[in-house]
mmCIF file of C-alpha atoms in Angstrom:
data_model
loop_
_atom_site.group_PDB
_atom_site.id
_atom_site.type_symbol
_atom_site.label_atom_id
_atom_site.label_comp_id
_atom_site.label_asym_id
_atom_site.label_seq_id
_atom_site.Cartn_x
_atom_site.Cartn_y
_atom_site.Cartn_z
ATOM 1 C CA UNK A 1 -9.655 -1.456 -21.837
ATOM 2 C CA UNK A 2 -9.246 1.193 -19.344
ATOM 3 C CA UNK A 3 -8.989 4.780 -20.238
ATOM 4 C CA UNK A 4 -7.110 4.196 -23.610
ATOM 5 C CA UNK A 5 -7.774 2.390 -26.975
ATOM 6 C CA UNK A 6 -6.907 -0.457 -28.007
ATOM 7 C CA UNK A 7 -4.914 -0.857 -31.166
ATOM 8 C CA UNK A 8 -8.178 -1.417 -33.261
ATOM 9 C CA UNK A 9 -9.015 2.592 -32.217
ATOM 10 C CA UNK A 10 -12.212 1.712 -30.758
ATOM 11 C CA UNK A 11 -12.527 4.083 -27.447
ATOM 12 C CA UNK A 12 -13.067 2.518 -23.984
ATOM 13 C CA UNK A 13 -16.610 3.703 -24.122
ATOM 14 C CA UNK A 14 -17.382 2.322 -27.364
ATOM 15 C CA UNK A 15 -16.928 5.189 -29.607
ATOM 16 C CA UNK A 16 -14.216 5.200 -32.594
ATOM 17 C CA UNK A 17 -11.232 7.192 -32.299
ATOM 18 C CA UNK A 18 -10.142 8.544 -35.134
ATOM 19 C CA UNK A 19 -7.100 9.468 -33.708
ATOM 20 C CA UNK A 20 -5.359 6.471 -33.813
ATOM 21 C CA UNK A 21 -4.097 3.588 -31.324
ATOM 22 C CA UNK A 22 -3.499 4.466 -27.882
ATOM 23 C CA UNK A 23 -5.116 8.097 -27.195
ATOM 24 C CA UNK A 24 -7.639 8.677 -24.489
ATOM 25 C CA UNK A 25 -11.017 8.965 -25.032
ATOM 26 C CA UNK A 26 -13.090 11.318 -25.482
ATOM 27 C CA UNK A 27 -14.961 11.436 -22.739
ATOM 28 C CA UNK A 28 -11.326 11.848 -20.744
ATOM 29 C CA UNK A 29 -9.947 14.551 -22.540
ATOM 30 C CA UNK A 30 -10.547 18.097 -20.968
ATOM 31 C CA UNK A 31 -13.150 20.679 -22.820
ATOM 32 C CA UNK A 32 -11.884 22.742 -25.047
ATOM 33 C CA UNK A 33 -12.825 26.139 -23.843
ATOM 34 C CA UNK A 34 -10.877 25.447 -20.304
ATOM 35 C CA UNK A 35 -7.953 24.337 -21.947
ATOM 36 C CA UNK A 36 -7.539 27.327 -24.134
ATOM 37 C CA UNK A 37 -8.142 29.699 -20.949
ATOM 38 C CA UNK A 38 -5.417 27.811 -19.176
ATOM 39 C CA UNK A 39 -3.031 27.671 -22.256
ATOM 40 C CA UNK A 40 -3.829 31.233 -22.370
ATOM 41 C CA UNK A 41 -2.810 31.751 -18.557
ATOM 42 C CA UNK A 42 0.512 30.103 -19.397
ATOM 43 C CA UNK A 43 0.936 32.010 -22.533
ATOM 44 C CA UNK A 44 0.511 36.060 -20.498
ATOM 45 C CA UNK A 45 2.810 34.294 -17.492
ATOM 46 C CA UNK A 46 5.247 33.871 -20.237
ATOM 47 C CA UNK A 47 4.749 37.548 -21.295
ATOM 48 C CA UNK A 48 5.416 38.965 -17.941
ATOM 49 C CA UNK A 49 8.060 36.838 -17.267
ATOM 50 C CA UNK A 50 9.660 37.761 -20.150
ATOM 51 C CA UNK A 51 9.265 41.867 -19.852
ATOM 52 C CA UNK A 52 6.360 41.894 -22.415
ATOM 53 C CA UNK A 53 3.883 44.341 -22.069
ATOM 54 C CA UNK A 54 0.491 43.299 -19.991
ATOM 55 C CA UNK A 55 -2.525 44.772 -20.767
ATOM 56 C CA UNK A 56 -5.703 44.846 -18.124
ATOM 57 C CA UNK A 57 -8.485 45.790 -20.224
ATOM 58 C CA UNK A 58 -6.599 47.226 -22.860
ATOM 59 C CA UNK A 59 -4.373 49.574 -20.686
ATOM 60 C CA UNK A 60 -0.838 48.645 -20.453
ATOM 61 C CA UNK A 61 0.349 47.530 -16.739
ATOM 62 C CA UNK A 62 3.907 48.376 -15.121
ATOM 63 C CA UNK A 63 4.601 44.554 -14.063
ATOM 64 C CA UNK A 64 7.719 45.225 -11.762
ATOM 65 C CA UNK A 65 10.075 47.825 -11.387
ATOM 66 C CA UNK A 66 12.910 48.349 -13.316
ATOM 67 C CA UNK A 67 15.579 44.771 -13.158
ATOM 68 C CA UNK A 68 18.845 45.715 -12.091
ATOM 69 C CA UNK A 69 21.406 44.038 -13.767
ATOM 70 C CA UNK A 70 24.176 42.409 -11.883
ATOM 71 C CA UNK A 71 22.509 42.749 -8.987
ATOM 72 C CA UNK A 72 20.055 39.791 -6.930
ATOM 73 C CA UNK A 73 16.375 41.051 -7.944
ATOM 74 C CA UNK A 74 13.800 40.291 -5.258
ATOM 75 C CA UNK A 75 10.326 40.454 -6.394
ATOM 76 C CA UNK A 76 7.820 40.088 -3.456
ATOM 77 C CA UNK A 77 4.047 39.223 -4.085
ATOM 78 C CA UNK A 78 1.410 40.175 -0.975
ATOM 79 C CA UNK A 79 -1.233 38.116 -1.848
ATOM 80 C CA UNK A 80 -3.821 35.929 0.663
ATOM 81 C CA UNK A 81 -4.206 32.312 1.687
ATOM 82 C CA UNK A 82 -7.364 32.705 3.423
ATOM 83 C CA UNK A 83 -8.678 29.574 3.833
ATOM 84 C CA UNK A 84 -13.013 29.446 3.350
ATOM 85 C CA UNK A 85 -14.383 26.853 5.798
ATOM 86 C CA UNK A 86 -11.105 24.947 7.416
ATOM 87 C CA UNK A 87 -10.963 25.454 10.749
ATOM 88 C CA UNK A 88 -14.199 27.981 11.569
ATOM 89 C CA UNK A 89 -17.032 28.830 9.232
ATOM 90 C CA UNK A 90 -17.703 30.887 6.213
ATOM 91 C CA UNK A 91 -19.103 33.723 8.880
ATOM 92 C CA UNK A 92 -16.652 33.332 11.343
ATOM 93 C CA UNK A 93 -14.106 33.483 9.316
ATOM 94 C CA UNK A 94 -14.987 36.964 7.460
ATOM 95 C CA UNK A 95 -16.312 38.837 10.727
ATOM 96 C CA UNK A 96 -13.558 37.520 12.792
ATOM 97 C CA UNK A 97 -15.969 35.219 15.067
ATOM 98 C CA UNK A 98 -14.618 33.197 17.332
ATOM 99 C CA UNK A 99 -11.071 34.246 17.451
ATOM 100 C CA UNK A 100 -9.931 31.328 20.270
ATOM 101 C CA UNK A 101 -9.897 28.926 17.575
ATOM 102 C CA UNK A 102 -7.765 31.114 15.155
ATOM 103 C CA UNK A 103 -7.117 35.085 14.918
ATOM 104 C CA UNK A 104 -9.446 36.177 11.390
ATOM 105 C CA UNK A 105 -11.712 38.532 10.263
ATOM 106 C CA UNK A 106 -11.114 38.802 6.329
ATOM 107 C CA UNK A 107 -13.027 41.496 5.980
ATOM 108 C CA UNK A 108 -10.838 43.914 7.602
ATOM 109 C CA UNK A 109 -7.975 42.215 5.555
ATOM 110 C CA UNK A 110 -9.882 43.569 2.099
ATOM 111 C CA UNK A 111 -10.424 46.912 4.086
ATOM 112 C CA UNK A 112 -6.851 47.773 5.174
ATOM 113 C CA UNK A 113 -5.516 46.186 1.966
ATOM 114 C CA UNK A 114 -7.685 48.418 -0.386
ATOM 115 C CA UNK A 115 -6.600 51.678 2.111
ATOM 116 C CA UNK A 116 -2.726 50.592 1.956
ATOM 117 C CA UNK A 117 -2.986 50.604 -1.940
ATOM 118 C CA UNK A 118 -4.437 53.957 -1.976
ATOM 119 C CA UNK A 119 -1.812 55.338 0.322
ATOM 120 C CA UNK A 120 0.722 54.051 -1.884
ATOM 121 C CA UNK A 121 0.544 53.961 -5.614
ATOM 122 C CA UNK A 122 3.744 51.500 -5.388
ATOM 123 C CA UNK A 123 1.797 48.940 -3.685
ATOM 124 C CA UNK A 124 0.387 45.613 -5.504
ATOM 125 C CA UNK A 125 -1.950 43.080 -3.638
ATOM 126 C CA UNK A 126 -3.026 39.752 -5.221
ATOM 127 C CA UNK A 127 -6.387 38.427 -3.814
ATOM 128 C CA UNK A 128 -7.130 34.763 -4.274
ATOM 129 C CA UNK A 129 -10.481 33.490 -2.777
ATOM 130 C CA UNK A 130 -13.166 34.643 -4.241
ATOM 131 C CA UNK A 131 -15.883 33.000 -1.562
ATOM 132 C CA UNK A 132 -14.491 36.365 0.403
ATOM 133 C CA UNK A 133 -14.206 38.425 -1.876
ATOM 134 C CA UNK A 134 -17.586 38.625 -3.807
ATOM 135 C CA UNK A 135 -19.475 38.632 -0.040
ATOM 136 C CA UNK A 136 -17.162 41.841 0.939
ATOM 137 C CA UNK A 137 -17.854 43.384 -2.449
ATOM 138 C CA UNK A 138 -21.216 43.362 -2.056
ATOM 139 C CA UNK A 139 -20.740 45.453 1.071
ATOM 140 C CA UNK A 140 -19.494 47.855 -0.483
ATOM 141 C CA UNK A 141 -20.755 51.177 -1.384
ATOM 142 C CA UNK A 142 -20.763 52.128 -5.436
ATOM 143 C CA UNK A 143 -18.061 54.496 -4.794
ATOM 144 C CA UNK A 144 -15.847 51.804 -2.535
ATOM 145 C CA UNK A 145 -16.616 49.649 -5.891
ATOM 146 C CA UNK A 146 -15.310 51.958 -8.308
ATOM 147 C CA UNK A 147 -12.042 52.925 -6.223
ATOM 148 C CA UNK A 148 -11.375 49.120 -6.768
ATOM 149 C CA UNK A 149 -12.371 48.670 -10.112
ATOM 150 C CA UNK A 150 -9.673 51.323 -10.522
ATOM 151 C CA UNK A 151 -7.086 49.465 -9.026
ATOM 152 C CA UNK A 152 -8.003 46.298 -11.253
ATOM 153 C CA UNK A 153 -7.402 48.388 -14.195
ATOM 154 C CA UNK A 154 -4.180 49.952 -12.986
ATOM 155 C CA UNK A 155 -3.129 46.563 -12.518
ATOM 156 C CA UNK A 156 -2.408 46.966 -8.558
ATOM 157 C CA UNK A 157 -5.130 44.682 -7.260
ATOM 158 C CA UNK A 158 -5.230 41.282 -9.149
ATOM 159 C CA UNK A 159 -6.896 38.279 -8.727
ATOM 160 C CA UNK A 160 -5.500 35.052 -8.908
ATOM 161 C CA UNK A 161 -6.994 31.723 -9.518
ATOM 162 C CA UNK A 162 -10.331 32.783 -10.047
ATOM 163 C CA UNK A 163 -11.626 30.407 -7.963
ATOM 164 C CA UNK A 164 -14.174 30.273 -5.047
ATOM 165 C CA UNK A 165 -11.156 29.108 -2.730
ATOM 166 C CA UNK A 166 -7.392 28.509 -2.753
ATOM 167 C CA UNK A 167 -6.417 25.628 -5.195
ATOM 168 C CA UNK A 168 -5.270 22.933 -2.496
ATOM 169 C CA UNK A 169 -9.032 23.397 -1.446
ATOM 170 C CA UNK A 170 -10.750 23.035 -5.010
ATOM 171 C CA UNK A 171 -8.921 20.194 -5.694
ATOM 172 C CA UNK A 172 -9.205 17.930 -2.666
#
């Protein structure tokens, strides 16, 4: 039967879909909870891209400056790619270990990243893997933690994915 019904509506698994002919089954069909965070995703991409408001914890965020019409708006996004584990380890990677096999130390990338966005309140950063992220953050003094809760809010610092690493590594 494979992963669909047959026209009688009984499931691959056994169970009876009341759906009808032809419609996965149930035990292929994502949960609900991630689909509605993902729909939800789509749905505040859609905002942004169309100049709604965003709101980070109920305070509305300035998404880009100001479109000029007529002209060819550039919109540049600094975010990371750092990948956890591909070609040195965890630890080599975030203290910048072993530097002959490739030039990293992440943590100084979340240290002169956090400075540059308090030098300039222009500046946005988007931060993707968490793996680096959560073990820098716990480095941090309360103060150092606060200064970037700040920039959460003000919508300057952002996280993307919400995963432990880079997508292309999550899903291979």
């Amino acid at each position: 039967m494979g992963a669909y019904a047959r026209a009688s509506g009984v499931c691959a698994r056994g169970c009876l879909d009341s759906a009808g002919p032809w419609t996965m089954s149930r035990a292929l069909r994502p949960p609900l909870p991630p689909l509605c965070f993902f729909l939800l995703l789509l749905a505040a991409a859609g905002a942004r891209a169309g100049g709604y408001e965003v709101c980070v914890f109920g305070v509305p965020v300035q998404t880009c400056p100001t479109v000029q019409p007529n002209m060819l708006n550039v919109h540049l996004l600094p975010h990371t790619h750092d990948d956890v584990g591909w070609l040195k380890t965890v630890d080599q990677y975030f203290y910048g270990i072993k530097n002959d096999i490739q030039h990293a130390g992440v943590q100084y990338i979340l240290d002169s990243v956090i400075s540059a966005l308090l030098a300039d309140p222009t500046r946005r950063f988007i931060y993707v893997e968490i793996a680096f992220f959560s073990r820098w953050w716990h480095q941090q003094t309360n103060a150092t933690q606060e200064v970037v809760r700040d920039l959460v809010r003000q919508g300057r610092l952002e996280f993307a994915n919400g995963g432990w690493v880079m997508n292309d590594e999550a899903a291979t």
